[in-house]
Amino acid sequence: MNFFSRFLFELQQVCDLMWRMLKGIRSGPRYLDELVIQMNKIGVGSLGIVLLTGFFTGGVLILQMYPTLEYYGAQSNTGQGIATSLIRELGPVLTALIVAGRVGSAISAELGAMVVSQQIDAMRALGTSPIRRLVTPRVAALVVTLPLLTISADVFGMVGGGVVAKQLHGLDINLYISSVRTGTQMDDLIAGMVKPICFGLIIGVISCHKGLTTKGGTVGVGESTTQAVVASSINVIIADFFLSKLLQASLSGTVF
């Protein structure tokens, strides 16, 4: 099977998994306890690293941006540039990539281990659907928690930018806050929330698919984990381009 045929086969399997998951949401049973457990693992477990990444991303943006703005006498717009960059682009993408590496790999490894130890087969033999019991709660938890993690990263990014602007460049903090408020538009907030929802769906479905299709024992679990992280990260970046274009056209009312 060549690369193109393998890609189409994988795409078909992922779409089939997503469709079966959506049908499971409508018909039930719904495992709300598992959903809460997964939200705690994904959201609370990833919060520290997301906040740290957001804080220093904001600081780096100020380091790179401030000299240029100062050259043109526009340093009063520093906060606006930080808010726009973080909310529109860097916050959603960086948070998704972190979650793909931390959570996507964990989901794939967990489901892969259950496959090779035949726990999935035992679950089916007992009449329990692995899709409803395992896939749906994990994907739903990602769709719910990723936007919240993105908001946290955005806020701490702006805080980090403000600290660096104040401490290293002597920018008045009130001027920075005023610039952030001016630069935060409703269109940016909408785009900043739509993207994480789509990214959470992508990461969840791909990671679960890689885990459930694990073959080859413990070696296969490692391969599935690596493939889940790589495939999730690449698809997040590709989806970001098309979502940016779609949201830009929708919110501005123009297509090209």
Coordinates of C-alpha atoms in Angstrom, one line a residue:
M1 CA 0.0 0.0 0.0
N2 CA 1.5 3.3 -1.1
F3 CA 1.5 6.5 0.9
F4 CA -1.6 8.0 -0.7
S5 CA -3.6 4.8 -0.3
R6 CA -2.5 4.5 3.3
F7 CA -3.4 8.1 3.9
L8 CA -6.9 7.6 2.5
F9 CA -7.4 4.4 4.5
E10 CA -6.3 6.2 7.8
L11 CA -8.6 9.1 7.0
Q12 CA -11.5 6.7 6.4
Q13 CA -10.9 5.0 9.7
V14 CA -10.7 8.4 11.6
C15 CA -13.9 9.6 10.0
D16 CA -15.6 6.3 10.9
L17 CA -14.5 6.6 14.5
M18 CA -15.7 10.2 14.7
W19 CA -19.1 9.2 13.3
R20 CA -19.5 6.3 15.7
M21 CA -18.5 8.5 18.6
L22 CA -21.1 11.2 17.6
K23 CA -23.8 8.5 17.3
G24 CA -22.9 7.3 20.8
I25 CA -23.4 10.8 22.2
R26 CA -27.0 10.8 20.9
S27 CA -28.0 7.4 22.0
G28 CA -26.0 6.8 25.2
P29 CA -25.3 5.3 27.6
R30 CA -23.2 8.3 28.8
Y31 CA -20.3 7.8 31.1
L32 CA -20.3 11.2 33.0
D33 CA -18.0 9.9 35.8
E34 CA -15.4 9.0 33.2
L35 CA -15.8 12.4 31.5
V36 CA -15.1 14.2 34.8
I37 CA -12.1 12.1 35.5
Q38 CA -10.7 12.8 32.0
M39 CA -11.4 16.5 32.4
N40 CA -9.4 16.5 35.6
K41 CA -6.5 14.6 34.1
I42 CA -6.4 16.8 30.9
G43 CA -7.3 20.2 32.3
V44 CA -5.8 20.3 35.8
G45 CA -2.8 18.1 34.8
S46 CA -1.9 20.3 31.9
L47 CA -2.5 23.7 33.6
G48 CA 0.9 24.2 35.1
I49 CA 2.9 23.6 31.9
V50 CA 0.4 25.7 29.8
L51 CA 0.6 28.6 32.2
L52 CA 4.4 28.5 32.2
T53 CA 4.5 28.3 28.4
G54 CA 2.0 31.2 28.0
F55 CA 3.9 33.4 30.5
F56 CA 7.3 33.1 28.7
T57 CA 5.8 33.2 25.2
G58 CA 4.4 36.7 26.1
G59 CA 7.8 37.7 27.5
V60 CA 9.6 36.6 24.3
L61 CA 7.1 38.4 22.1
I62 CA 7.8 41.6 24.0
L63 CA 11.6 41.1 23.7
Q64 CA 11.2 40.7 19.9
M65 CA 8.5 43.2 19.3
Y66 CA 9.4 46.2 21.6
P67 CA 12.6 47.4 19.8
T68 CA 10.8 47.5 16.5
L69 CA 7.8 49.4 17.9
E70 CA 10.1 51.8 19.7
Y71 CA 12.0 52.5 16.5
Y72 CA 8.8 53.7 14.9
G73 CA 7.6 55.5 18.1
A74 CA 4.7 53.1 18.6
Q75 CA 5.7 51.4 21.9
S76 CA 2.3 52.5 23.3
N77 CA 0.8 49.8 21.1
T78 CA 2.8 47.0 22.6
G79 CA 0.0 45.5 24.5
Q80 CA -2.2 45.5 21.4
G81 CA 0.3 43.5 19.5
I82 CA 0.7 41.0 22.3
A83 CA -3.1 40.5 22.7
T84 CA -3.7 40.1 19.0
S85 CA -0.8 37.6 18.5
L86 CA -1.7 35.5 21.6
I87 CA -5.5 35.4 21.2
R88 CA -5.6 34.8 17.5
E89 CA -2.8 32.5 16.9
L90 CA -0.1 31.6 19.4
G91 CA -2.4 30.8 22.4
P92 CA -4.6 28.2 20.6
V93 CA -1.8 26.6 18.6
L94 CA 0.9 26.4 21.3
T95 CA -1.7 25.1 23.8
A96 CA -2.9 22.5 21.3
L97 CA 0.7 21.3 20.6
I98 CA 1.4 21.0 24.3
V99 CA -1.8 19.0 24.9
A100 CA -1.1 16.8 21.9
G101 CA 2.3 15.9 23.3
R102 CA 1.2 15.4 26.9
V103 CA -2.4 14.1 26.6
G104 CA -2.5 12.7 23.1
S105 CA 0.5 10.4 23.8
A106 CA -1.1 9.3 27.2
I107 CA -4.4 8.5 25.6
S108 CA -2.8 6.5 22.8
A109 CA -0.5 4.6 25.2
E110 CA -3.4 3.8 27.5
L111 CA -5.7 2.5 24.8
G112 CA -2.9 0.7 23.0
A113 CA -2.0 -1.1 26.3
M114 CA -5.6 -2.1 26.7
V115 CA -5.6 -3.5 23.1
V116 CA -2.5 -5.6 23.5
S117 CA -3.6 -6.9 26.8
Q118 CA -7.0 -7.8 25.3
Q119 CA -9.0 -5.6 27.7
I120 CA -10.8 -4.1 24.7
D121 CA -11.9 -7.5 23.5
A122 CA -13.1 -8.4 27.0
M123 CA -15.1 -5.2 27.1
R124 CA -16.8 -6.0 23.8
A125 CA -17.5 -9.6 25.1
L126 CA -19.3 -8.1 28.1
G127 CA -21.5 -5.9 25.9
T128 CA -19.8 -2.6 26.5
S129 CA -18.9 -0.4 23.6
P130 CA -15.3 0.8 23.8
I131 CA -16.3 3.8 21.7
R132 CA -18.8 5.0 24.2
R133 CA -16.9 3.9 27.3
L134 CA -13.4 5.1 26.3
V135 CA -13.4 7.3 23.2
T136 CA -16.3 9.6 23.8
P137 CA -15.4 10.8 27.3
R138 CA -11.8 11.5 26.3
V139 CA -12.7 13.4 23.1
A140 CA -15.4 15.4 24.9
A141 CA -13.0 16.2 27.8
L142 CA -10.5 17.6 25.3
V143 CA -13.1 19.6 23.5
V144 CA -14.2 21.2 26.8
T145 CA -10.9 21.7 28.5
L146 CA -8.7 22.9 25.6
P147 CA -10.5 26.2 25.2
L148 CA -10.2 26.8 29.0
L149 CA -6.5 26.0 28.9
T150 CA -6.1 28.4 25.9
I151 CA -7.8 31.2 27.8
S152 CA -5.4 30.6 30.7
A153 CA -2.4 30.6 28.3
D154 CA -3.6 33.9 26.7
V155 CA -4.0 35.6 30.1
F156 CA -0.6 34.5 31.5
G157 CA 1.0 35.4 28.1
M158 CA -0.3 39.0 28.5
V159 CA 0.8 39.0 32.1
G160 CA 4.3 37.8 31.1
G161 CA 4.5 40.4 28.4
G162 CA 3.5 43.1 30.9
V163 CA 6.1 42.0 33.4
V164 CA 8.9 42.1 30.7
A165 CA 7.7 45.4 29.3
K166 CA 7.7 47.0 32.7
Q167 CA 10.9 45.5 34.1
L168 CA 13.2 45.5 31.0
H169 CA 11.8 48.4 28.9
G170 CA 10.3 50.6 31.6
L171 CA 6.9 50.8 29.8
D172 CA 4.1 52.2 32.0
I173 CA 2.0 49.3 33.1
N174 CA -1.3 51.3 32.8
L175 CA -0.4 52.2 29.2
Y176 CA 0.2 48.5 28.5
I177 CA -3.1 47.4 30.1
S178 CA -4.9 50.1 28.1
S179 CA -3.3 48.9 24.9
V180 CA -4.3 45.3 25.6
R181 CA -7.9 46.3 26.1
T182 CA -7.8 48.3 22.9
G183 CA -6.3 45.5 21.0
T184 CA -8.8 42.8 22.2
Q185 CA -11.6 42.6 19.6
M186 CA -14.6 40.4 19.6
D187 CA -13.6 38.8 16.3
D188 CA -10.3 37.7 18.0
L189 CA -12.1 36.2 21.0
I190 CA -14.5 34.3 18.7
A191 CA -11.6 32.9 16.6
G192 CA -9.6 32.2 19.8
M193 CA -12.4 30.0 21.1
V194 CA -13.4 28.2 17.8
K195 CA -9.9 27.0 17.1
P196 CA -9.3 25.2 20.4
I197 CA -12.6 23.3 20.1
C198 CA -11.6 22.0 16.7
F199 CA -8.1 21.2 17.9
G200 CA -9.4 19.3 20.8
L201 CA -11.6 17.2 18.5
I202 CA -8.6 16.5 16.2
I203 CA -6.2 15.5 19.0
G204 CA -8.8 13.3 20.7
V205 CA -10.0 11.4 17.6
I206 CA -6.5 10.8 16.2
S207 CA -5.0 9.8 19.6
C208 CA -7.9 7.3 20.3
H209 CA -7.7 6.0 16.7
K210 CA -3.9 5.3 17.0
G211 CA -4.4 3.7 20.4
L212 CA -7.3 1.4 19.3
T213 CA -5.4 0.3 16.1
T214 CA -2.2 -0.7 18.0
K215 CA -0.5 -3.9 16.8
G216 CA 2.6 -5.7 17.8
G217 CA 2.6 -5.8 21.6
T218 CA 4.5 -3.3 23.7
V219 CA 6.6 -2.2 20.8
G220 CA 3.5 -1.3 18.9
V221 CA 2.3 0.8 21.9
G222 CA 5.4 2.9 21.6
E223 CA 4.9 3.3 17.9
S224 CA 1.3 4.2 18.3
T225 CA 2.2 6.8 20.9
T226 CA 4.7 8.5 18.6
Q227 CA 2.4 8.4 15.6
A228 CA -0.4 9.9 17.7
V229 CA 1.7 12.9 18.7
V230 CA 3.1 13.5 15.2
A231 CA -0.2 13.1 13.4
S232 CA -2.0 15.3 16.0
S233 CA 0.6 18.1 15.8
I234 CA 0.7 18.1 12.0
N235 CA -3.1 18.1 11.7
V236 CA -3.4 20.9 14.2
I237 CA -1.0 23.1 12.2
I238 CA -2.8 22.3 8.9
A239 CA -6.2 22.9 10.4
D240 CA -5.0 26.2 11.9
F241 CA -4.3 27.5 8.4
F242 CA -7.7 26.6 7.0
L243 CA -9.6 27.7 10.2
S244 CA -7.7 31.0 10.1
K245 CA -8.8 31.6 6.5
L246 CA -12.3 30.4 7.1
L247 CA -12.8 32.6 10.2
Q248 CA -11.1 35.5 8.5
A249 CA -13.6 35.3 5.6
S250 CA -16.6 34.7 7.9
L251 CA -15.9 37.4 10.4
S252 CA -14.8 40.0 7.8
G253 CA -17.6 39.1 5.4
T254 CA -15.1 38.5 2.5
V255 CA -13.8 35.3 1.0
F256 CA -10.7 36.5 -0.9

